[in-house]
mmCIF file of N, CA and C in Angstrom:
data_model
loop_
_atom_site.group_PDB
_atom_site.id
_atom_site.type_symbol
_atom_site.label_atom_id
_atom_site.label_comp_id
_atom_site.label_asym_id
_atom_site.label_seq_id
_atom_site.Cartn_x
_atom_site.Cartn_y
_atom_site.Cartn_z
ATOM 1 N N UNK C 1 -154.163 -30.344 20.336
ATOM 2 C CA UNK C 1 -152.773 -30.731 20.478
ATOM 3 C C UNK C 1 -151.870 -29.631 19.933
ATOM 4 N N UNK C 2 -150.596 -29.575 20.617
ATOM 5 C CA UNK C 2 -149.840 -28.783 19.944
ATOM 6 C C UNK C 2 -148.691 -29.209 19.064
ATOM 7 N N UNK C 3 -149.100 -28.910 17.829
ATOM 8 C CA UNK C 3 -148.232 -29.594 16.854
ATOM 9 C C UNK C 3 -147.028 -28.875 16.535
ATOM 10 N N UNK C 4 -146.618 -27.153 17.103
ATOM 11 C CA UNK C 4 -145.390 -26.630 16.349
ATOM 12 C C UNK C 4 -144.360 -27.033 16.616
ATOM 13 N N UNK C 5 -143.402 -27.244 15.640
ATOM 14 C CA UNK C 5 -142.236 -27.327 16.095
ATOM 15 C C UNK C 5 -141.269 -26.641 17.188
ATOM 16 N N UNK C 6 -140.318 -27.330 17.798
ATOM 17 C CA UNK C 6 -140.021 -26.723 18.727
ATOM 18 C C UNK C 6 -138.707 -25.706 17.969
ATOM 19 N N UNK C 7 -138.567 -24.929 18.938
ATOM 20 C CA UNK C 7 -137.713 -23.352 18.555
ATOM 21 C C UNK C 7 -136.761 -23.856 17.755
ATOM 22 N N UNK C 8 -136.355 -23.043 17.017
ATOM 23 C CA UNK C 8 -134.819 -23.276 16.362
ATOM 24 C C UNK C 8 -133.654 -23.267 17.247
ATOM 25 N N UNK C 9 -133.941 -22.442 18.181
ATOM 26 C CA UNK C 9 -132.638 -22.370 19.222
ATOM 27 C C UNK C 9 -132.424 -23.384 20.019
ATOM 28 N N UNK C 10 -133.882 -23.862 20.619
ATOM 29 C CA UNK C 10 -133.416 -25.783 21.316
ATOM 30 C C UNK C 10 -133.102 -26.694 20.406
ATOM 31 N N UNK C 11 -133.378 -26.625 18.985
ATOM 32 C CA UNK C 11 -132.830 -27.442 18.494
ATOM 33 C C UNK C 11 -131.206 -26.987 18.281
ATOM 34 N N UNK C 12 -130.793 -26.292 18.009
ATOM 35 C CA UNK C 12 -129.599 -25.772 18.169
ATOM 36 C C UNK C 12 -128.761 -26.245 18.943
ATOM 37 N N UNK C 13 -129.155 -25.892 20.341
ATOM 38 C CA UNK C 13 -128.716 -26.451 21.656
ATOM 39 C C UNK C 13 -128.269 -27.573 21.769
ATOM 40 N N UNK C 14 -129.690 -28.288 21.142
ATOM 41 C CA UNK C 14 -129.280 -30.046 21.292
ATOM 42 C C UNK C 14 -128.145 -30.431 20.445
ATOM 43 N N UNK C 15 -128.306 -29.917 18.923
ATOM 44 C CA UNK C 15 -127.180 -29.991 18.418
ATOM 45 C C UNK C 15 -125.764 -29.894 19.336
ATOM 46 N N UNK C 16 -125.928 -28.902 19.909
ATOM 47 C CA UNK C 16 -124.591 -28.221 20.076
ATOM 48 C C UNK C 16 -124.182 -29.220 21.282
ATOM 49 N N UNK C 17 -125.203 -29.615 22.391
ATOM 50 C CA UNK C 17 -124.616 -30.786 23.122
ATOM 51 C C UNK C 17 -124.219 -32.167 22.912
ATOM 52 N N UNK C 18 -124.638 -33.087 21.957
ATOM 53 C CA UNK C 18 -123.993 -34.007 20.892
ATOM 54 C C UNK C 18 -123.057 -33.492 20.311
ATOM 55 N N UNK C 19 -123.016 -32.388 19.830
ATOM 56 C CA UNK C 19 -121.371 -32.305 19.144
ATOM 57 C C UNK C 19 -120.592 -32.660 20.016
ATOM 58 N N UNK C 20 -120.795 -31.349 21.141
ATOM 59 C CA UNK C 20 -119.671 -31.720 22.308
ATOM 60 C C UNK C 20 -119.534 -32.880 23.042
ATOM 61 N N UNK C 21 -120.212 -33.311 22.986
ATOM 62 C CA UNK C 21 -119.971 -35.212 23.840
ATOM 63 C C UNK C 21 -119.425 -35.498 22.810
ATOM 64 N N UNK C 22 -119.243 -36.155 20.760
ATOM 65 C CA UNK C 22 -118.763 -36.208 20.223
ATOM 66 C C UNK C 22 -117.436 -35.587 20.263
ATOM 67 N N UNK C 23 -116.451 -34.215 20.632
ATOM 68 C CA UNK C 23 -115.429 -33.639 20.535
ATOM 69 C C UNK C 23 -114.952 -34.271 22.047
ATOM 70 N N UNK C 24 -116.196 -34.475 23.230
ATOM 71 C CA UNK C 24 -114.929 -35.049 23.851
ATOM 72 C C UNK C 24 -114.308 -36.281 24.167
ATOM 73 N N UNK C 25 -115.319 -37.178 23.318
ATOM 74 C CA UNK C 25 -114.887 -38.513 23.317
ATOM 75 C C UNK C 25 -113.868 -38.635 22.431
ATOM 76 N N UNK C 26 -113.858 -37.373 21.055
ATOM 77 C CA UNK C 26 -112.302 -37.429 19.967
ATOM 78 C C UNK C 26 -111.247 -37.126 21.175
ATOM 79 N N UNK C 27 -111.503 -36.160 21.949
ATOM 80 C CA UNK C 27 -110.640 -35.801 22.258
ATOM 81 C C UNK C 27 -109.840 -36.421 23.414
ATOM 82 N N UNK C 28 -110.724 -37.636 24.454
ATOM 83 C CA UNK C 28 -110.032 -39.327 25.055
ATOM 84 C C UNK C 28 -109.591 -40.056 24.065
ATOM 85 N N UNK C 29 -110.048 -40.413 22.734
ATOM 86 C CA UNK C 29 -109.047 -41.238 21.693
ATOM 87 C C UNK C 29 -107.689 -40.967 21.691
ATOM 88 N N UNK C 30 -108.062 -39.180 21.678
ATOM 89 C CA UNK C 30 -106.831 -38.965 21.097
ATOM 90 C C UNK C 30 -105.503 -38.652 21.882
ATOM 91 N N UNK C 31 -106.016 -38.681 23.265
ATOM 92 C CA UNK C 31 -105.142 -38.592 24.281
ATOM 93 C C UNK C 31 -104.865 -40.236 24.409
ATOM 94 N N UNK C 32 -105.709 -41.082 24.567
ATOM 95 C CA UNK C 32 -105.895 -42.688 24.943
ATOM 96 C C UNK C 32 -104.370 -42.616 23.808
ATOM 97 N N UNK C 33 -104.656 -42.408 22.661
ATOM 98 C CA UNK C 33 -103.484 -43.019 21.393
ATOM 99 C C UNK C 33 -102.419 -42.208 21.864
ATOM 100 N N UNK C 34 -102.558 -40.958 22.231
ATOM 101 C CA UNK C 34 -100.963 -40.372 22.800
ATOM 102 C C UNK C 34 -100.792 -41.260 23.645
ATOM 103 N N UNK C 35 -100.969 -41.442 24.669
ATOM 104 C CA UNK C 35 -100.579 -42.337 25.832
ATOM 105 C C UNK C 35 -99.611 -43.304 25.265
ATOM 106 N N UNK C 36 -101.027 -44.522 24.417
ATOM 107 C CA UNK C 36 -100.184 -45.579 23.786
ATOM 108 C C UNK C 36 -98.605 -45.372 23.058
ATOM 109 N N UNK C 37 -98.972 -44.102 22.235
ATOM 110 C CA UNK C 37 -97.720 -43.941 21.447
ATOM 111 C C UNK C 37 -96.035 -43.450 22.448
ATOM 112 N N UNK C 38 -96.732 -42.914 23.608
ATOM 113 C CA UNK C 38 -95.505 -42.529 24.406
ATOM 114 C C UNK C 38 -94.863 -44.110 25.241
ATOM 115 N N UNK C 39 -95.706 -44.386 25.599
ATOM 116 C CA UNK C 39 -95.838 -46.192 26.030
ATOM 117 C C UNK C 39 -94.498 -47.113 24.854
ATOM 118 N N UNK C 40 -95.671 -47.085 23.845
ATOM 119 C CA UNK C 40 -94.626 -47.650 22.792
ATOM 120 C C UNK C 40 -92.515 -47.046 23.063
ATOM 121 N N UNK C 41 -92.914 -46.041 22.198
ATOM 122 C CA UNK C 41 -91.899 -45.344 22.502
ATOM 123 C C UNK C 41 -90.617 -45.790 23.236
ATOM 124 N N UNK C 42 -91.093 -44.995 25.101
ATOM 125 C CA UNK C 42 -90.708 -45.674 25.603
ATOM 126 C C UNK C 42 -90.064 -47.037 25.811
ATOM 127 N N UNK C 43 -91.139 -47.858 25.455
ATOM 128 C CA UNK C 43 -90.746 -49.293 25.663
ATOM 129 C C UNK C 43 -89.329 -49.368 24.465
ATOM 130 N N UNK C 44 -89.533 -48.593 22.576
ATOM 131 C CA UNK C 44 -88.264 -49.041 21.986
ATOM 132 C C UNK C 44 -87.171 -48.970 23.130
ATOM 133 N N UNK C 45 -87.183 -46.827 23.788
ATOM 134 C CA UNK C 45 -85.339 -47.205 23.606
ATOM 135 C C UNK C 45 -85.386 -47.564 25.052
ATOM 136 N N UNK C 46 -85.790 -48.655 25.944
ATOM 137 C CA UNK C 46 -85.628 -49.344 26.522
ATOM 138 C C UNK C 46 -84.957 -50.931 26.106
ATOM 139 N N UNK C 47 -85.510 -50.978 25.279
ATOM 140 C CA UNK C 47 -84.908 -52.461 24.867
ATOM 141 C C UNK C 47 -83.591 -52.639 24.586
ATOM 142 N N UNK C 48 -83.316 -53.581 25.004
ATOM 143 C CA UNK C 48 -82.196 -53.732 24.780
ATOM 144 C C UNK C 48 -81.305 -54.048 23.687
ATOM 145 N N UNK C 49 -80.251 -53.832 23.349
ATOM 146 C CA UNK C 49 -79.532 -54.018 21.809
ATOM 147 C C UNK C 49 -80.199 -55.400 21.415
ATOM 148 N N UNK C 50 -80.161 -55.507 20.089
ATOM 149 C CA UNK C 50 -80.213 -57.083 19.584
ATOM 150 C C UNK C 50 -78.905 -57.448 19.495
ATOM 151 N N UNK C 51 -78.534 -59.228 20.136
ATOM 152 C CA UNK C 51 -77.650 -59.271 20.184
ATOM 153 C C UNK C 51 -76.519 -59.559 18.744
ATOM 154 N N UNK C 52 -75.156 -59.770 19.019
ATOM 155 C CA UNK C 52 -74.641 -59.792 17.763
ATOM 156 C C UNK C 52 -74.359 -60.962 17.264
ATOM 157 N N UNK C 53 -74.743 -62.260 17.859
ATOM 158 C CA UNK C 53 -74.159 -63.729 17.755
ATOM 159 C C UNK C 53 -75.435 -64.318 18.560
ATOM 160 N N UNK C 54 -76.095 -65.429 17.532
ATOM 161 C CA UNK C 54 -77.019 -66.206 18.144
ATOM 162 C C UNK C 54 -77.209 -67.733 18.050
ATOM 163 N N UNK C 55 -77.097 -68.583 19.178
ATOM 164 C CA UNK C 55 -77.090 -70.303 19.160
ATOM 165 C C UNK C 55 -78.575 -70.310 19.154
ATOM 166 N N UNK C 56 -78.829 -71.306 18.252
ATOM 167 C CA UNK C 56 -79.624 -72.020 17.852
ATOM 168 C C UNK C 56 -79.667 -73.246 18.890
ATOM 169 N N UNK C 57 -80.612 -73.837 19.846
ATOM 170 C CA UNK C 57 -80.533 -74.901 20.322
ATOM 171 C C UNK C 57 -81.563 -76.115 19.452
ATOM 172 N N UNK C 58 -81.174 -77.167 20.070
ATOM 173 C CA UNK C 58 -82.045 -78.204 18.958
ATOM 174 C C UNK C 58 -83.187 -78.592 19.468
ATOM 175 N N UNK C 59 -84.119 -79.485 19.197
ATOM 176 C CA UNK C 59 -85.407 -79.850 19.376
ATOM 177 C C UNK C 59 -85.704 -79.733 20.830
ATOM 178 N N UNK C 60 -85.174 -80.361 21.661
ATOM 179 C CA UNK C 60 -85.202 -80.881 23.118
ATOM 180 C C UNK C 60 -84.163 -79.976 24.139
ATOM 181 N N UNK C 61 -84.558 -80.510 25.223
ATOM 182 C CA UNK C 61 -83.501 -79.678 26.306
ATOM 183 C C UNK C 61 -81.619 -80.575 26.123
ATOM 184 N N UNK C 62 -81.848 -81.997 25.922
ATOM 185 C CA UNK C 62 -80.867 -82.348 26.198
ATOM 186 C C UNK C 62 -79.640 -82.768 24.452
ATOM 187 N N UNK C 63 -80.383 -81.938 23.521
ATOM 188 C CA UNK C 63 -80.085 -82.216 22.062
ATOM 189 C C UNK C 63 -78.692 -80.595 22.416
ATOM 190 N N UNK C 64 -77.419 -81.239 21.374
ATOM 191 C CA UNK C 64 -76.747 -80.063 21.221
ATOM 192 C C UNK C 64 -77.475 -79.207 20.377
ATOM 193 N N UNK C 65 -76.614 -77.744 20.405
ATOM 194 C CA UNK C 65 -76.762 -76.737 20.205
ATOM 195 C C UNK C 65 -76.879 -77.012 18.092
ATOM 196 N N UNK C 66 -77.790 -76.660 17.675
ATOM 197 C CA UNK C 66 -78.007 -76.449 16.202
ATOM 198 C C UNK C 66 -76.658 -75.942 15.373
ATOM 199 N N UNK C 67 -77.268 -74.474 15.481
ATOM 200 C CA UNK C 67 -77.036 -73.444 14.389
ATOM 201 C C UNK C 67 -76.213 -72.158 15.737
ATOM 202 N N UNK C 68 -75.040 -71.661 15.116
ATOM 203 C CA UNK C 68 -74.849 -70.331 15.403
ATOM 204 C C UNK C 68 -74.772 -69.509 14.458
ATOM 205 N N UNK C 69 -75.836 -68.459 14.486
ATOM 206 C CA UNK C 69 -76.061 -67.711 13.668
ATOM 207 C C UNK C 69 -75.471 -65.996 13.882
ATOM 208 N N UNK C 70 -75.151 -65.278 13.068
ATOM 209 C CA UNK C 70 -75.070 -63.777 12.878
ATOM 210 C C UNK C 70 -76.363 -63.069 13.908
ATOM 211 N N UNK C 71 -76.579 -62.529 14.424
ATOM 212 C CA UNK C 71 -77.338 -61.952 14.938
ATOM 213 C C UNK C 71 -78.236 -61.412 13.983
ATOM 214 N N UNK C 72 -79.855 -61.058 13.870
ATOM 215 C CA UNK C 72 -80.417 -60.238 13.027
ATOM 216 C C UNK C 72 -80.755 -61.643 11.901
ATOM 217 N N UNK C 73 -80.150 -62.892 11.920
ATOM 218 C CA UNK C 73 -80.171 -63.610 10.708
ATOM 219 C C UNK C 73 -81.738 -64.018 10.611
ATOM 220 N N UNK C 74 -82.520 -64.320 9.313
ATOM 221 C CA UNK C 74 -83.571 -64.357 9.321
ATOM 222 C C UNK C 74 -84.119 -65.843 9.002
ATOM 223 N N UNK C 75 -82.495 -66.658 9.763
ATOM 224 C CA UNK C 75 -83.086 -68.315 9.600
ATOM 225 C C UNK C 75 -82.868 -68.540 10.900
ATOM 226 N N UNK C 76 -82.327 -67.870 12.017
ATOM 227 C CA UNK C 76 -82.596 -67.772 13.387
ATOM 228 C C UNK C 76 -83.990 -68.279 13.972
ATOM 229 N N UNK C 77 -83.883 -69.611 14.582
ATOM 230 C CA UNK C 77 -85.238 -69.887 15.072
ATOM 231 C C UNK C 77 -85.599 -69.388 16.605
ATOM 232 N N UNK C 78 -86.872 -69.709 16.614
ATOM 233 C CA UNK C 78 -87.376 -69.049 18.030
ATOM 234 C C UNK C 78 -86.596 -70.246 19.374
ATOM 235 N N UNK C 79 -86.009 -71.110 19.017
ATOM 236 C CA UNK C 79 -84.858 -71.545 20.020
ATOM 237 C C UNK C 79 -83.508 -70.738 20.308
ATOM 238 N N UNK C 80 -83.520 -69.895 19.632
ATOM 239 C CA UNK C 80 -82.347 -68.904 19.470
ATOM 240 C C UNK C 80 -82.237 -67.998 20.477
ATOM 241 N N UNK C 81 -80.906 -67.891 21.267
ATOM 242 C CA UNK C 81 -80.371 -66.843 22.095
ATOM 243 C C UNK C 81 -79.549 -66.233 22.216
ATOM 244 N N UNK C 82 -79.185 -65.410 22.378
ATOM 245 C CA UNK C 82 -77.983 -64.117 22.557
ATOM 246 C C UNK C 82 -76.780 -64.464 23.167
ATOM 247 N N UNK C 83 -75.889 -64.948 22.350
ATOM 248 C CA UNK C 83 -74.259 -65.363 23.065
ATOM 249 C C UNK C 83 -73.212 -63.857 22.767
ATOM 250 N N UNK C 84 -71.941 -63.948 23.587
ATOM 251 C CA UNK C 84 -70.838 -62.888 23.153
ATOM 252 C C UNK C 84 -70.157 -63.484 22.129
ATOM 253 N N UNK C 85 -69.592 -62.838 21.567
ATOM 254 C CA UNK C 85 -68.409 -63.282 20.254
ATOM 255 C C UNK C 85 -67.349 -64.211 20.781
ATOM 256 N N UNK C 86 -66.844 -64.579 22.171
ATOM 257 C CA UNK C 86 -66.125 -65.820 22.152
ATOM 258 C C UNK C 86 -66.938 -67.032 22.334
ATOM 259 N N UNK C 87 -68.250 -66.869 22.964
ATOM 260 C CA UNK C 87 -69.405 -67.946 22.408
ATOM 261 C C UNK C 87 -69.393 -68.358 21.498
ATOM 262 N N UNK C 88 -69.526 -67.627 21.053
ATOM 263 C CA UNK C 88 -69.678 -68.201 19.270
ATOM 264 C C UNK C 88 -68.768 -68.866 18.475
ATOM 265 N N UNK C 89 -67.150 -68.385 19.071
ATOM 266 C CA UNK C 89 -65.872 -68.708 18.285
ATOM 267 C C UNK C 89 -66.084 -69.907 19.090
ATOM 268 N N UNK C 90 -66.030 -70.160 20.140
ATOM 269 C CA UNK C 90 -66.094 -71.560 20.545
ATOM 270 C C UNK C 90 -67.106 -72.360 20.072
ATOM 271 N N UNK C 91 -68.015 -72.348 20.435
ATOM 272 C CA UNK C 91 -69.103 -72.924 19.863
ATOM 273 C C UNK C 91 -68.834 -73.597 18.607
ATOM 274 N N UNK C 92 -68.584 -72.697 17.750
ATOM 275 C CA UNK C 92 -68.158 -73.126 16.247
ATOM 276 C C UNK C 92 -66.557 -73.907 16.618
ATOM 277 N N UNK C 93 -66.213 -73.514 16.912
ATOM 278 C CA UNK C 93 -64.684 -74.422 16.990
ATOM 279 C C UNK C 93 -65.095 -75.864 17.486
ATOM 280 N N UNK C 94 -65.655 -75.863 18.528
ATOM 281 C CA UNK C 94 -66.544 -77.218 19.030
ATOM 282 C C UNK C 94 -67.377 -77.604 18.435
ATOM 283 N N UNK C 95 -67.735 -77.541 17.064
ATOM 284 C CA UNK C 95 -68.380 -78.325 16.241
ATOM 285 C C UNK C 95 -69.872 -78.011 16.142
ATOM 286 N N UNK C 96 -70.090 -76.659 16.293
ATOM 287 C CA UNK C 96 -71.776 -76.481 16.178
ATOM 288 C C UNK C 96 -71.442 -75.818 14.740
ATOM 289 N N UNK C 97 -72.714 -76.123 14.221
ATOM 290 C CA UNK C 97 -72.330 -75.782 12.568
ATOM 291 C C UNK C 97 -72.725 -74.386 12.267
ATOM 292 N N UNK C 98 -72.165 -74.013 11.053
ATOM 293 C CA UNK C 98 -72.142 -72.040 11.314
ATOM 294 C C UNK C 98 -73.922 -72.461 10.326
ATOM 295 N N UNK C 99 -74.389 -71.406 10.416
ATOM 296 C CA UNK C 99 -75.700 -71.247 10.144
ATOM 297 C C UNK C 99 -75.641 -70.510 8.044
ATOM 298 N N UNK C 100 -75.942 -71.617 6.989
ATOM 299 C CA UNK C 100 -75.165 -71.363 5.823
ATOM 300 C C UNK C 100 -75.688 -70.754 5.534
ATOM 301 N N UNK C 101 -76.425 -69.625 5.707
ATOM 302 C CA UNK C 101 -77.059 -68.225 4.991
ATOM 303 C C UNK C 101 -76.495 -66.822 5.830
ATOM 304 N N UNK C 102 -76.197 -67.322 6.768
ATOM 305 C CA UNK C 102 -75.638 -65.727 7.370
ATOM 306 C C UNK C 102 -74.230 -65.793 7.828
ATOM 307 N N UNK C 103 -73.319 -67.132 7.615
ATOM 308 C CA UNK C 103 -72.173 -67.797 7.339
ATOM 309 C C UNK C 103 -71.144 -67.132 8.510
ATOM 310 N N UNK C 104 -71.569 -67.077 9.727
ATOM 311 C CA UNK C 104 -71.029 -66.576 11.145
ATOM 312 C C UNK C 104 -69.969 -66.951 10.989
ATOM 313 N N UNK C 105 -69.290 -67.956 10.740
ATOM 314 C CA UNK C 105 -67.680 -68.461 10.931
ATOM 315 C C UNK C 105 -67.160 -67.312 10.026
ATOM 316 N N UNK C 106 -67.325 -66.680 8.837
ATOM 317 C CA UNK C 106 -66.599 -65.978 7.837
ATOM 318 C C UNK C 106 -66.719 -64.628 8.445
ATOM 319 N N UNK C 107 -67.690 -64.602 9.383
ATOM 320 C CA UNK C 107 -67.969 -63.033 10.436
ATOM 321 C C UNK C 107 -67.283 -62.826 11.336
ATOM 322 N N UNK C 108 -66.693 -63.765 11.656
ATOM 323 C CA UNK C 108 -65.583 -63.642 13.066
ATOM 324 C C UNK C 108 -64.433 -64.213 12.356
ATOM 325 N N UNK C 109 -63.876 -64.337 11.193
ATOM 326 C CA UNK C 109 -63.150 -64.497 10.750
ATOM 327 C C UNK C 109 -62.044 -65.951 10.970
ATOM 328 N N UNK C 110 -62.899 -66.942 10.976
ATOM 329 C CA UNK C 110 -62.578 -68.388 11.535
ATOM 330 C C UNK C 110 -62.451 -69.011 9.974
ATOM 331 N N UNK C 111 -63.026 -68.406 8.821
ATOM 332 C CA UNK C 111 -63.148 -68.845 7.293
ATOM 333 C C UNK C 111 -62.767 -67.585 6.572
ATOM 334 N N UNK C 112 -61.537 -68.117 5.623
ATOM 335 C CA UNK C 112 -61.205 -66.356 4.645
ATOM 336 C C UNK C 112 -61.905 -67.348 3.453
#
């Protein structure tokens, strides 16, 4: 039988072809994550502003409107949607209650 080891240089070789399948699978990650990150990106300055005035609706479809809140407010529930600033002055004038942590009526200046 022949027991010597094989050359230093095929082993070499082999090395050297696993590395490179290793460098080029780093090197699909690392394009794969550019991609994602341009993706992302993208998608921020696509979005659209957050708005500046948000109604709160209540439990059900046919329940009035909750809370109008400040836009950005962080008691804003996921019933919450994007009105303009005379939305809101109405809204609140019509009896939807201002939202008491981000105090919208004192933001549009309906409370000194």
């Amino acid at each position: 039988m022949n027991d010597s080891p094989p050359p230093r240089l095929a082993l070499l070789r082999f090395l050297e072809r696993v590395q490179q399948g290793d460098l080029d699978r780093t090197r699909r990650w690392i394009a794969d994550e550019e991609r994602r990150e341009t993706e992302r990106h993208r998608g921020e300055e696509r979005r659209p502003p957050a708005p500046n005035w948000l109604i709160e609706q209540g439990l059900n479809r046919d329940a009035a409107p909750a809370y109008v809140h400040v836009g950005g407010c962080h008691m804003a529930g996921k019933r919450s949607k994007g009105i303009a600033r005379d939305q809101a002055v109405r809204a609140l004038t019509d009896g939807v209650t201002p939202c008491p942590h981000c105090r919208p009526d004192t933001e549009l200046g309906l409370l000194d």
